[in-house]
PDB file of C-alpha atoms (C1' of nucleotides) in Angstrom:
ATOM      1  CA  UNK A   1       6.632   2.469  -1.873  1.00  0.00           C
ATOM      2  CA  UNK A   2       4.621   4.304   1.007  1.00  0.00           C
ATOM      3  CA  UNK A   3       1.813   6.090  -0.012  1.00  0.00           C
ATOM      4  CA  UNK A   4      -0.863   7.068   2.892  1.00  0.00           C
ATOM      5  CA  UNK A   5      -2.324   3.437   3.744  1.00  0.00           C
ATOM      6  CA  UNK A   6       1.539   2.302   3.714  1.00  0.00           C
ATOM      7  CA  UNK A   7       1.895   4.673   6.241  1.00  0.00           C
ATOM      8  CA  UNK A   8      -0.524   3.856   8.379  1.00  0.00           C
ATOM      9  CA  UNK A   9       0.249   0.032   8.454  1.00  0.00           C
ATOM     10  CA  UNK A  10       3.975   0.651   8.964  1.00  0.00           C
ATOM     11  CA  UNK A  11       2.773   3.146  11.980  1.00  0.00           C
ATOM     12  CA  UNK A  12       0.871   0.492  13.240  1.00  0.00           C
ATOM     13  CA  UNK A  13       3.497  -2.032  12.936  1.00  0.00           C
ATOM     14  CA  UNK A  14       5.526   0.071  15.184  1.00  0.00           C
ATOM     15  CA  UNK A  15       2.898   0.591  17.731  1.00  0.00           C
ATOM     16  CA  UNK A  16       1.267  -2.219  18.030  1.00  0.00           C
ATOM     17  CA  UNK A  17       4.575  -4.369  18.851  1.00  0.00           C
ATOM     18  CA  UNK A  18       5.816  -1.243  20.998  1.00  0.00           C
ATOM     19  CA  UNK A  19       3.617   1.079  22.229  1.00  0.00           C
ATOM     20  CA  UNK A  20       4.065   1.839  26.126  1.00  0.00           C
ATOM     21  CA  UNK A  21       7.779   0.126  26.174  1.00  0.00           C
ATOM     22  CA  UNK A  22      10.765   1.986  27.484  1.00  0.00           C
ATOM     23  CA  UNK A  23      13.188   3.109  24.471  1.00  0.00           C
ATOM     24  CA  UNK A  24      16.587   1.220  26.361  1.00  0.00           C
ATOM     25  CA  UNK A  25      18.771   2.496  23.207  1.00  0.00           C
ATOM     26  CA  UNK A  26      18.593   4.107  20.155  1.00  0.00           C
ATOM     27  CA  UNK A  27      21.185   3.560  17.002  1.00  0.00           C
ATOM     28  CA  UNK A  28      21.234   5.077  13.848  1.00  0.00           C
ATOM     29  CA  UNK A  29      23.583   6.258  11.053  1.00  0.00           C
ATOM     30  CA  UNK A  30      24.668   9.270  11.760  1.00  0.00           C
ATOM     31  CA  UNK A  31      25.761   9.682   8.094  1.00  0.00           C
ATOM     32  CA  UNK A  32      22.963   8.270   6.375  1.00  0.00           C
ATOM     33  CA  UNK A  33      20.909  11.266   4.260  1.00  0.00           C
ATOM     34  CA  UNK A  34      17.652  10.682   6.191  1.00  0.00           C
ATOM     35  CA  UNK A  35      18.637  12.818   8.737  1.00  0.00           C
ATOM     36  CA  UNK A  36      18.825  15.789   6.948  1.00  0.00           C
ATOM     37  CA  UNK A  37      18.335  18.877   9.306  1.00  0.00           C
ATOM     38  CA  UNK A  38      18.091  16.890  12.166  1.00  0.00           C
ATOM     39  CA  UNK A  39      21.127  15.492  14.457  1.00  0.00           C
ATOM     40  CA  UNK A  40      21.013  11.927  15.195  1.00  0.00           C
ATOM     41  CA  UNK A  41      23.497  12.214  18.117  1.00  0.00           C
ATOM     42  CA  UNK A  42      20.816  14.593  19.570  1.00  0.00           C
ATOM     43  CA  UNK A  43      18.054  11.969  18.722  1.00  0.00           C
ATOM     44  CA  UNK A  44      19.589   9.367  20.694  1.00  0.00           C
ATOM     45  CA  UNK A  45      20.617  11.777  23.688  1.00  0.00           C
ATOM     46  CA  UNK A  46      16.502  12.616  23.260  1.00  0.00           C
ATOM     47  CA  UNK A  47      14.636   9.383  23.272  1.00  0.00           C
ATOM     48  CA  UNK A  48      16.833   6.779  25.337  1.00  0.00           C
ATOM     49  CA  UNK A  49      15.327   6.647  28.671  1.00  0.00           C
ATOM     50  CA  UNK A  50      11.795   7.761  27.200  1.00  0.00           C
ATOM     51  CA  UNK A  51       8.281   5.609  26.940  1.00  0.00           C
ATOM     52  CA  UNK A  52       6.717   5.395  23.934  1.00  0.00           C
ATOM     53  CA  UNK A  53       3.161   6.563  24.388  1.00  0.00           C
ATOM     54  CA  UNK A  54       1.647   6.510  21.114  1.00  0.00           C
ATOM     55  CA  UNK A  55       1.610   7.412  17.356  1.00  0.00           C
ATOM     56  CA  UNK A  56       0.068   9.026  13.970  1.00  0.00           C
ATOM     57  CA  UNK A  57       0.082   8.985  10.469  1.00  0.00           C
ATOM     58  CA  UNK A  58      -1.200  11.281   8.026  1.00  0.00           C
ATOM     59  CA  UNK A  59      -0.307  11.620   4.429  1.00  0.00           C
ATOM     60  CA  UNK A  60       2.747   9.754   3.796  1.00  0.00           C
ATOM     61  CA  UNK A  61       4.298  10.473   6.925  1.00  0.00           C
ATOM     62  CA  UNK A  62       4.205   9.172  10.544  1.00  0.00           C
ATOM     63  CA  UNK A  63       4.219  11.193  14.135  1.00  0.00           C
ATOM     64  CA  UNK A  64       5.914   9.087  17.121  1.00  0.00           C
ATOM     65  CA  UNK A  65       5.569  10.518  20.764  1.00  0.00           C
ATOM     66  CA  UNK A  66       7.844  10.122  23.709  1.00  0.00           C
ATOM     67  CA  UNK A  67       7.373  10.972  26.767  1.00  0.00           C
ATOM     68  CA  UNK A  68       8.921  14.070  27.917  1.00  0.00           C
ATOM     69  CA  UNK A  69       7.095  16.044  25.137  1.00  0.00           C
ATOM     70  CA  UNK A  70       9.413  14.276  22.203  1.00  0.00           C
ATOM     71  CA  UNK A  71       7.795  13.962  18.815  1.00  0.00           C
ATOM     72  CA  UNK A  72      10.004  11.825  16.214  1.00  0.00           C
ATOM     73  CA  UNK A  73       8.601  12.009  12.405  1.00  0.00           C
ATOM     74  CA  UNK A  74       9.349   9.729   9.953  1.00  0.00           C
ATOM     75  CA  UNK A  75       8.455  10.529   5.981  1.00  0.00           C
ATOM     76  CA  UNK A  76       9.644   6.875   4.112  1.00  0.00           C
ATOM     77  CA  UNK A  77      10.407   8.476   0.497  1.00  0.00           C
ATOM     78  CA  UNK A  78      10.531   5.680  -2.201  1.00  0.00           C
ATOM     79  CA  UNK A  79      11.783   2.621  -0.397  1.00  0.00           C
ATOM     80  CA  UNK A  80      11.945   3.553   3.285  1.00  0.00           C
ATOM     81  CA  UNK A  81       9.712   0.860   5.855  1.00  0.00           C
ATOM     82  CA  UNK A  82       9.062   0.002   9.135  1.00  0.00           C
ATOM     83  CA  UNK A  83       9.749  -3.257  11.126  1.00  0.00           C
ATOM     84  CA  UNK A  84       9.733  -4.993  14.321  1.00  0.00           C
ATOM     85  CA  UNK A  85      12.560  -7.233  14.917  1.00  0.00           C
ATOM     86  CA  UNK A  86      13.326  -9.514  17.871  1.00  0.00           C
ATOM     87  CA  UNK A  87      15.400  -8.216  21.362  1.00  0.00           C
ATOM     88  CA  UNK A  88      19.383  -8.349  19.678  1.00  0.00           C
ATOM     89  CA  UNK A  89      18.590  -7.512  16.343  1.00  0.00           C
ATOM     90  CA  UNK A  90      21.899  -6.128  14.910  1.00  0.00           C
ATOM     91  CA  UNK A  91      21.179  -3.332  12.179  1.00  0.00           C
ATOM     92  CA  UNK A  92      21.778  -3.775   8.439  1.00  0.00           C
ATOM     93  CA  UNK A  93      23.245  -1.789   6.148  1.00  0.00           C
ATOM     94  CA  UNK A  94      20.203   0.335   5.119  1.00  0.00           C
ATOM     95  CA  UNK A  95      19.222   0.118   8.841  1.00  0.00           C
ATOM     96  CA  UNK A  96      19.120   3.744   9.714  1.00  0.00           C
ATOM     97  CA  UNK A  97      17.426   4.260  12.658  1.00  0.00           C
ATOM     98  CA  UNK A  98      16.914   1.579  15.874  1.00  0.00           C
ATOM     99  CA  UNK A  99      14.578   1.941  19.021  1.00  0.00           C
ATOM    100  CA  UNK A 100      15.393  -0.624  21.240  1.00  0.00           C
ATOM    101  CA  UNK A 101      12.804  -1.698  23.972  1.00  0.00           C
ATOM    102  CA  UNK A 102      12.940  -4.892  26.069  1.00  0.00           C
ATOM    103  CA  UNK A 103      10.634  -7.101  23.761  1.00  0.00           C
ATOM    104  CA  UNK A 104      11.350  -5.385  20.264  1.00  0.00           C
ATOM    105  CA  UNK A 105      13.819  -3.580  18.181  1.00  0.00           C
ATOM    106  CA  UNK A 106      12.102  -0.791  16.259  1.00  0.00           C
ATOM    107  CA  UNK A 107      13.524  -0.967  12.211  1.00  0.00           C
ATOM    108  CA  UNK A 108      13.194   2.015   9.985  1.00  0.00           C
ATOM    109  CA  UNK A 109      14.939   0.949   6.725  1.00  0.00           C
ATOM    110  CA  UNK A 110      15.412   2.697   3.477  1.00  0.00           C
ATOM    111  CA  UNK A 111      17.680   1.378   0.706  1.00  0.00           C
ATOM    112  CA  UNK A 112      17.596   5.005  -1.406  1.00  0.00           C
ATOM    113  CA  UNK A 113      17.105   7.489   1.740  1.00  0.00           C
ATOM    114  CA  UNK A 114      14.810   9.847  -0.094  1.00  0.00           C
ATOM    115  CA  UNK A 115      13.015   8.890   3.280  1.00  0.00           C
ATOM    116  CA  UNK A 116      13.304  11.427   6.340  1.00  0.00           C
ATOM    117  CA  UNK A 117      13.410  11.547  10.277  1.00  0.00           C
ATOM    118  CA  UNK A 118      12.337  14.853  12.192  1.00  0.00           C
ATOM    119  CA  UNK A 119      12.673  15.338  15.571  1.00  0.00           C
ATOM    120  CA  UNK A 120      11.213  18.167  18.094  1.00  0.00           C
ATOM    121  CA  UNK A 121      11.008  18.647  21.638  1.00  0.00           C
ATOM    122  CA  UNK A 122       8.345  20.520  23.346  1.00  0.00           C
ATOM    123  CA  UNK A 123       4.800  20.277  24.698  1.00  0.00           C
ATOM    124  CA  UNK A 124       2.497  20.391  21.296  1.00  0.00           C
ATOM    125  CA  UNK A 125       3.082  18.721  17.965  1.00  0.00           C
ATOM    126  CA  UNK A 126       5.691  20.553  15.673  1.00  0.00           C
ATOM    127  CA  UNK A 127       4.907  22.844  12.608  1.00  0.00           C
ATOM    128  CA  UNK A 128       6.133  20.177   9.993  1.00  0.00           C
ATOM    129  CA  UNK A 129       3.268  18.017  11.774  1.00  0.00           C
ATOM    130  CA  UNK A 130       0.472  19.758  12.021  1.00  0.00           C
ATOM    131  CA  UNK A 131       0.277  22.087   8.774  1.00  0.00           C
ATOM    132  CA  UNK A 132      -0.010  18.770   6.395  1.00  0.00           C
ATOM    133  CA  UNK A 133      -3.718  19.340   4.825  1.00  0.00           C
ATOM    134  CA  UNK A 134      -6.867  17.767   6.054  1.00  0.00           C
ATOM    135  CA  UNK A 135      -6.942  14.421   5.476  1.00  0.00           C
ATOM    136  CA  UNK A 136      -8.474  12.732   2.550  1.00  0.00           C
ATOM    137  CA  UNK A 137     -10.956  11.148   5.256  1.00  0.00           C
ATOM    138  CA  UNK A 138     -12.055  14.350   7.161  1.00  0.00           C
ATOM    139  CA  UNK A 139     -14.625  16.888   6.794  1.00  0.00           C
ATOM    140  CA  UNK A 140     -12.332  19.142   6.320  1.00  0.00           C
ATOM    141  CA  UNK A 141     -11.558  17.616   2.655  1.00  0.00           C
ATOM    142  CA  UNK A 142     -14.498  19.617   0.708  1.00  0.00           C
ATOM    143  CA  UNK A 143     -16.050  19.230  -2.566  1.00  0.00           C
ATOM    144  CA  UNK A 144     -15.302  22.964  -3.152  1.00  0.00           C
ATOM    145  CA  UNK A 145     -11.435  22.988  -2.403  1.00  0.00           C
ATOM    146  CA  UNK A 146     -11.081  20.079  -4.915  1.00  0.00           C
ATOM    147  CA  UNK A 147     -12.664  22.650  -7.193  1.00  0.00           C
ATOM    148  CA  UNK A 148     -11.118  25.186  -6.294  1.00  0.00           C
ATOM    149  CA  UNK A 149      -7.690  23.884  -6.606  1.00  0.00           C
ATOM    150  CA  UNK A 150      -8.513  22.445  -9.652  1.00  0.00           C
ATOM    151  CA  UNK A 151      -9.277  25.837 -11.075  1.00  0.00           C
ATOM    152  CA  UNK A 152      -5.767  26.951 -10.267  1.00  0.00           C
ATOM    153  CA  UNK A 153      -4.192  24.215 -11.208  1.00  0.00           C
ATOM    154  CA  UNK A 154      -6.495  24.394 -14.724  1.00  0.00           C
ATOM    155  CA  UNK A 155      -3.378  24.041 -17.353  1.00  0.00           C
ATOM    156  CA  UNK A 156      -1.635  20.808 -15.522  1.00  0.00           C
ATOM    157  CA  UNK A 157      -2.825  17.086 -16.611  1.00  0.00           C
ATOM    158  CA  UNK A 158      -5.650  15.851 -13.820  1.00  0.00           C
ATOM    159  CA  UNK A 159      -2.705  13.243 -13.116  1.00  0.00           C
ATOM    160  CA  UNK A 160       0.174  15.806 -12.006  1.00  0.00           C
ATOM    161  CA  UNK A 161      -2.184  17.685  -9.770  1.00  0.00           C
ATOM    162  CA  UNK A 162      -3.642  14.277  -7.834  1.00  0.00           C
ATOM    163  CA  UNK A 163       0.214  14.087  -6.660  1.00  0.00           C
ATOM    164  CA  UNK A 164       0.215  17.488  -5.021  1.00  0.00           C
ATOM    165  CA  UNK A 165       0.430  16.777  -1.293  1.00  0.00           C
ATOM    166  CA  UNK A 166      -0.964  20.500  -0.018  1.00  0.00           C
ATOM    167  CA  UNK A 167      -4.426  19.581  -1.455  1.00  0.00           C
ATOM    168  CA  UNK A 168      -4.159  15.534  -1.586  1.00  0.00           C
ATOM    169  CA  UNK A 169      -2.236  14.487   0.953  1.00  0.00           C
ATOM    170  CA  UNK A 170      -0.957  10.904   0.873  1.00  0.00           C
ATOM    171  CA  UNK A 171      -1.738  10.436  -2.655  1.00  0.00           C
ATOM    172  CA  UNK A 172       0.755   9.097  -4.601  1.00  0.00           C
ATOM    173  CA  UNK A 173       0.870   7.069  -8.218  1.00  0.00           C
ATOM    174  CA  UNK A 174      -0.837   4.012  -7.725  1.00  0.00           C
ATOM    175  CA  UNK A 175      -3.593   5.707  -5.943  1.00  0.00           C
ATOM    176  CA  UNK A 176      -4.081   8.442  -8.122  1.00  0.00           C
ATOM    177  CA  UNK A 177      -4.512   5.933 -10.965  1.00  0.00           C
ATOM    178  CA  UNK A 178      -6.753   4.215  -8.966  1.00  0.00           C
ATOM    179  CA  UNK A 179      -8.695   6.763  -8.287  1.00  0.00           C
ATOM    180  CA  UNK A 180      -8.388   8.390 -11.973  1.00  0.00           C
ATOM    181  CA  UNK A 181      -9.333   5.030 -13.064  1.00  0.00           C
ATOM    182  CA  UNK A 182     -12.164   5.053 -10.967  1.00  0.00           C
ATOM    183  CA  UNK A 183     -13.851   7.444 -11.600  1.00  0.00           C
ATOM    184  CA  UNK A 184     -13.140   7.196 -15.710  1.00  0.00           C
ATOM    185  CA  UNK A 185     -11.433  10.409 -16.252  1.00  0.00           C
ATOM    186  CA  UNK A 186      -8.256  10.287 -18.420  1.00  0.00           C
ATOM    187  CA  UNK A 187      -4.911  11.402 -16.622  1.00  0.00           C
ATOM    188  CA  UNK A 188      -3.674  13.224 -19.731  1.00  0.00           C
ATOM    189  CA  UNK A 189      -6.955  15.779 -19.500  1.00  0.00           C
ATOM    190  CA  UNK A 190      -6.214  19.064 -17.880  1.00  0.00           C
ATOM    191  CA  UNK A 191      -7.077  19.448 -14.696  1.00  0.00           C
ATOM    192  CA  UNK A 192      -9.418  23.045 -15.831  1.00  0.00           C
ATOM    193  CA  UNK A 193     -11.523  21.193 -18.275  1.00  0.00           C
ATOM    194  CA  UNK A 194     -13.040  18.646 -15.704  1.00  0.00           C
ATOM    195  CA  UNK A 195     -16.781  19.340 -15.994  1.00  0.00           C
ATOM    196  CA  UNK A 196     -18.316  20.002 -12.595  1.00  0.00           C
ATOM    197  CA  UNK A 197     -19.855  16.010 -12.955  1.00  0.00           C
ATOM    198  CA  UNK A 198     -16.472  14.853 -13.349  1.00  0.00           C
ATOM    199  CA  UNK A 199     -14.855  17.006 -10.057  1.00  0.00           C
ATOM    200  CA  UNK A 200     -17.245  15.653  -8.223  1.00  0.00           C
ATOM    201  CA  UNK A 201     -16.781  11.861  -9.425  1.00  0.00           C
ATOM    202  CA  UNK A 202     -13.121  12.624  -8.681  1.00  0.00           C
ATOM    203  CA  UNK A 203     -13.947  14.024  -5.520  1.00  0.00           C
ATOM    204  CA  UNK A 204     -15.623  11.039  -4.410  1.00  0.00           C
ATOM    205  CA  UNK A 205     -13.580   8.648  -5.289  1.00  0.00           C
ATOM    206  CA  UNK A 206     -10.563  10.133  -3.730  1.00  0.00           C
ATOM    207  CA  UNK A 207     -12.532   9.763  -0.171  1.00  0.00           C
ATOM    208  CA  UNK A 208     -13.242   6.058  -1.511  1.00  0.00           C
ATOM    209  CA  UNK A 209      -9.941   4.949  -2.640  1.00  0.00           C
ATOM    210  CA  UNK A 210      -8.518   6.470   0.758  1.00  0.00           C
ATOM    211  CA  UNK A 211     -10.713   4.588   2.947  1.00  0.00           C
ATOM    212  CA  UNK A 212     -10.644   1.107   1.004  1.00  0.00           C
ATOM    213  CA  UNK A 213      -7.003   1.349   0.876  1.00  0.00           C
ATOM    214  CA  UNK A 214      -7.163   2.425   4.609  1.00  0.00           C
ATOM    215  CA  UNK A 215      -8.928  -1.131   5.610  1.00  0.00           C
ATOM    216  CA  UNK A 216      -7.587  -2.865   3.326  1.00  0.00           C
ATOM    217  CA  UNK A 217      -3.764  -2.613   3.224  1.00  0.00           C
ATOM    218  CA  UNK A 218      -3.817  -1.587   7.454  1.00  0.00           C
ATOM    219  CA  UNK A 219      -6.405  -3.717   8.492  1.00  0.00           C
ATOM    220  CA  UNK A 220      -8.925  -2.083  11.068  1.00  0.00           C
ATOM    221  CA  UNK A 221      -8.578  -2.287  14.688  1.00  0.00           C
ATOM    222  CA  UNK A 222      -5.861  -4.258  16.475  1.00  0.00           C
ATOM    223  CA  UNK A 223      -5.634  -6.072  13.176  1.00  0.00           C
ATOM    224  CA  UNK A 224      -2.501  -5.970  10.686  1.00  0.00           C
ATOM    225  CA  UNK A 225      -2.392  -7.961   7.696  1.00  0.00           C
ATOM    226  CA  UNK A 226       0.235  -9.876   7.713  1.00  0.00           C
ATOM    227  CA  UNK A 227       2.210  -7.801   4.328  1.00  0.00           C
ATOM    228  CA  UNK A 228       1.192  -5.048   2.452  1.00  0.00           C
ATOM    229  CA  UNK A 229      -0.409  -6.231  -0.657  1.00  0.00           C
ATOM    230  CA  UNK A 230      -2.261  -9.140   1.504  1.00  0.00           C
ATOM    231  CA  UNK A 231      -5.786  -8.198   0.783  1.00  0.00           C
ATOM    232  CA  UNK A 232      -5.730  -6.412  -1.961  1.00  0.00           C
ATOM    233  CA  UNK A 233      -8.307  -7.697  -4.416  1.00  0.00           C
ATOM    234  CA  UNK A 234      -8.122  -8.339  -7.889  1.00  0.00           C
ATOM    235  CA  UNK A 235     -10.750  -5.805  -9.346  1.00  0.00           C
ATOM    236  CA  UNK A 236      -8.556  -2.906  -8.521  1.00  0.00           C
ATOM    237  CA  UNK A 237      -5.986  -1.498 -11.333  1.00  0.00           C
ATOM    238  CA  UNK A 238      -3.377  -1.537  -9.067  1.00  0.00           C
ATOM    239  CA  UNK A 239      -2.825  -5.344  -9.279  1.00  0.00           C
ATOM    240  CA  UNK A 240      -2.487  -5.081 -12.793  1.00  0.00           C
ATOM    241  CA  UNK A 241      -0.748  -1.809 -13.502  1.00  0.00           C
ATOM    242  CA  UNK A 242       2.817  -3.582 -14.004  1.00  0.00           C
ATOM    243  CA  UNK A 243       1.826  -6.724 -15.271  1.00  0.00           C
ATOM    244  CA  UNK A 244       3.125  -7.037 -19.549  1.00  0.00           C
ATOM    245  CA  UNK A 245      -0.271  -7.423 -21.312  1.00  0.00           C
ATOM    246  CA  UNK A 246      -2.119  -6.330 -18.200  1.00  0.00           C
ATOM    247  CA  UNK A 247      -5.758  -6.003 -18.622  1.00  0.00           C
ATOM    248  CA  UNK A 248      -8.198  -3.641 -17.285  1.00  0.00           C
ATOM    249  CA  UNK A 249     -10.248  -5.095 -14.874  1.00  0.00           C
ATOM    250  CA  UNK A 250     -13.587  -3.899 -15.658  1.00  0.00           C
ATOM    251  CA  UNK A 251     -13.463  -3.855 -19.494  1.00  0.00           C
ATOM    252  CA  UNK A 252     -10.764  -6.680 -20.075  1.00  0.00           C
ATOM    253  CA  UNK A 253      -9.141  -4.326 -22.877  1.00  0.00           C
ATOM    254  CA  UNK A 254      -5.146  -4.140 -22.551  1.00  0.00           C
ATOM    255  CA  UNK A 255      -3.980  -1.064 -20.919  1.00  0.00           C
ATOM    256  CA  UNK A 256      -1.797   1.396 -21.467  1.00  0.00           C
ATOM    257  CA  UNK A 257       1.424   2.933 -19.676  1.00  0.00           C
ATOM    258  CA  UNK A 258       2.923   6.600 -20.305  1.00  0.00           C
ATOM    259  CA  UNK A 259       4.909   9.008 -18.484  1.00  0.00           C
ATOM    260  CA  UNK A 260       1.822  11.690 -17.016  1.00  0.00           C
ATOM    261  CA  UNK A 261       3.023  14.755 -14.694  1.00  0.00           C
ATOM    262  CA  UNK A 262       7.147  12.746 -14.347  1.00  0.00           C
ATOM    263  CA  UNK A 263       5.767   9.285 -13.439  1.00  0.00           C
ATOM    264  CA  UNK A 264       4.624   6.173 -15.045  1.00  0.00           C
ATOM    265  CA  UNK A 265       0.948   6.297 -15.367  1.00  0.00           C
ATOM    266  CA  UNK A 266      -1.402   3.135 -15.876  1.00  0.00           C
ATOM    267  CA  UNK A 267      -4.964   3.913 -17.806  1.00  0.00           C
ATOM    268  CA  UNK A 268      -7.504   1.937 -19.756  1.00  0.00           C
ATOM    269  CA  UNK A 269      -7.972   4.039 -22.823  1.00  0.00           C
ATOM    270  CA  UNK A 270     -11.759   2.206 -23.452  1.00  0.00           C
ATOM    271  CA  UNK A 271     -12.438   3.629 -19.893  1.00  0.00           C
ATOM    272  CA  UNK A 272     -11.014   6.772 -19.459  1.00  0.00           C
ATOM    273  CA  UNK A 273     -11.733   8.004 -22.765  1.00  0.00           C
ATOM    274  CA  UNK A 274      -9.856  11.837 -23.610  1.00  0.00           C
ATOM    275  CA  UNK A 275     -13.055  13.658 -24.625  1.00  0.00           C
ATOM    276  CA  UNK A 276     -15.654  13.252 -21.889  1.00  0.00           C
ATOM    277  CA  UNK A 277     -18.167  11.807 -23.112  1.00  0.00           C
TER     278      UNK A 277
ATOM    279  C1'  DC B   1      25.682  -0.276 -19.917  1.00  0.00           C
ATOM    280  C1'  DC B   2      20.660   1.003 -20.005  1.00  0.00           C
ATOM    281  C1'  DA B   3      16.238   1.598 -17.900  1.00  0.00           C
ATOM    282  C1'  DA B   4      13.199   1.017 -14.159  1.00  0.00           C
ATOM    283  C1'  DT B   5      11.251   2.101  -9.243  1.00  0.00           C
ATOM    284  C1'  DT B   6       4.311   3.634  -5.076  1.00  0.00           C
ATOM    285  C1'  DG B   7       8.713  10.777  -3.589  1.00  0.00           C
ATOM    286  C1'  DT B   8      10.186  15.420  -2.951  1.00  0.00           C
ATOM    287  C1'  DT B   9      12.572  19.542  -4.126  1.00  0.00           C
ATOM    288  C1'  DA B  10      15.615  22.701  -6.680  1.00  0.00           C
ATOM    289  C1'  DT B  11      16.195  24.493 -11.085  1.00  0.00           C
ATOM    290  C1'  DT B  12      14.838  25.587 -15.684  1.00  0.00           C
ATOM    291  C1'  DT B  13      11.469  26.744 -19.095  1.00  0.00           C
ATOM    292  C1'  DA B  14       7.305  28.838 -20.788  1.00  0.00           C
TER     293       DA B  14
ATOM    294  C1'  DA C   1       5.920  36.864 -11.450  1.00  0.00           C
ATOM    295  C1'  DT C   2       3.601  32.370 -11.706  1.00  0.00           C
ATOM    296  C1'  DA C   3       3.017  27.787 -12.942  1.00  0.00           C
ATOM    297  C1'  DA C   4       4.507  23.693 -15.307  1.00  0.00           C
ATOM    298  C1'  DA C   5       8.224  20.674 -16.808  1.00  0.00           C
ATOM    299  C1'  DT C   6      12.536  18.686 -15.884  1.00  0.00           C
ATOM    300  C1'  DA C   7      16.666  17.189 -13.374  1.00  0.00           C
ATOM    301  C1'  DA C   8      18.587  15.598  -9.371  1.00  0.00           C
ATOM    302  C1'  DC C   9      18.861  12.955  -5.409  1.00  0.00           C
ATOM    303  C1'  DA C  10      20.582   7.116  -4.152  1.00  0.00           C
ATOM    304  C1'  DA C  11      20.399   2.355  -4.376  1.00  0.00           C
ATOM    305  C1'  DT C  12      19.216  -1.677  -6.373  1.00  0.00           C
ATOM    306  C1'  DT C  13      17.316  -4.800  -9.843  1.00  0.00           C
ATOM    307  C1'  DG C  14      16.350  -6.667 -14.449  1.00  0.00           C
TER     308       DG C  14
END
DNA sequence: CCAATTGTTATTTA
DNA sequence: ATAAATAACAATTG
């Protein structure tokens, strides 16, 4: 499910009900697959006793810090999320993880467990933190290294290289339909014949989609809608991607579903025409 | 039983 | 050797 917005609101979800509570206990299953690499016994041993101080997201994933300089990560794969339950809660099957404070218990879920917690001690953020590229927001996410990475990239469809996190981090496939949608560029054209007009259009509306999505699924401020999909409005593809006979939102013409770069991929052909035009 | 799912990574192919 | 395509991972739902 999670793509970067969904991160951010499950972050917030988490901090907002928690942040500056004691962790009183921490349960998890120690078998479950999201703790590849990492020991949940030491997890446990780690956080109990700690205060949670505050959090992050960027990309898909989210940073949680501890006092006592510990850093818990969690990535939510496919079907991993984030909830705040009532003091007692008693964990569910697909329950993984629990941070118990006096007022809350802290839920990360995931049915399929292509989701993953990290853990690190120490005074600064961890490597698997801190290298994830520059957010879709920032500065730091130019004009030219779209272009640039396009250029290497020139013999994969446009679609396929949206999904590559080292250059667009926290895309995944309903925003990069979205945002090839958007902008009117087809996802079966290769990413090396994008005309310079058409990087930058793509460019743009990566920043766009990224921020919209931003308000609009986490809510700004203190604010969190009260579900995921809440405000979502009906002009964007992504409320009609799955619907049988969907139509495309800005030309009313039926769209159009095909497998593009291993996932399902939603376009209106009488948009995003193959030859630019 | 078959196919599907908003992700990542290892393996295979070109 | 590099980059792109494919399979695999796991669970559930239609």
């Amino acid at each position: 499910m999670p793509e970067l917005a969904e991160a951010e609101f499950f972050r917030k979800r988490w901090d907002l009900a928690a942040r500056g509570s004691k962790i009183s206990a921490v349960l998890t299953h120690d078998r479950a697959k999201i703790y590849r690499g990492t020991d949940p016994a030491a997890v446990r041993r780690a956080l109990t006793g700690t205060r949670f101080l505050g959090s992050e997201a960027a990309a898909k994933q989210m940073l949680f810090r501890f006092s006592g300089g510990a850093w818990l990560g969690v990535h939510l794969g496919m079907s991993g999320e984030l909830r705040a339950e009532p003091p007692g809660y008693v964990p569910e099957k697909h329950d993984h993880l629990v941070l118990v404070t006096a007022k809350h218990s802290l839920v990360f879920k995931d049915p399929r467990m292509f989701g993953r917690v990290q853990f690190h001690q120490g005074k600064s953020a961890p490597a698997w933190w801190t290298k994830i590229a520059p957010a879709l927001t920032s500065d730091a996410f130019t004009l030219e290294s779209v272009s640039i990475f396009l250029r290497r990239r020139a013999r994969a469809p446009i679609k396929a290289v949206l999904l590559m996190q080292e250059r667009f981090p926290g895309i995944g496939n309903w925003m990069a339909d979205e945002i090839l949608w958007r902008a009117a560029i087809n996802p079966l054209r290769l990413a090396g014949s994008l005309t310079p007009r058409e990087v930058r259009t793509l460019w743009r509306e990566c920043r766009h989609v990224a921020r919209l999505a931003l308000d609009v699924i986490a809510g700004e401020g203190d604010y969190l809608p009260p579900d995921l999909n809440h405000h979502i409005p009906k002009t964007w593809l992504f409320l009609h991607r799955w619907e049988d006979g969907g139509l495309c939102p800005k030309t009313k013409t039926p769209l159009v579903r095909q497998e593009v770069g291993g996932r399902t991929t939603c376009w209106s052909p009488a948009r995003q025409k193959l030859r630019p035009a």
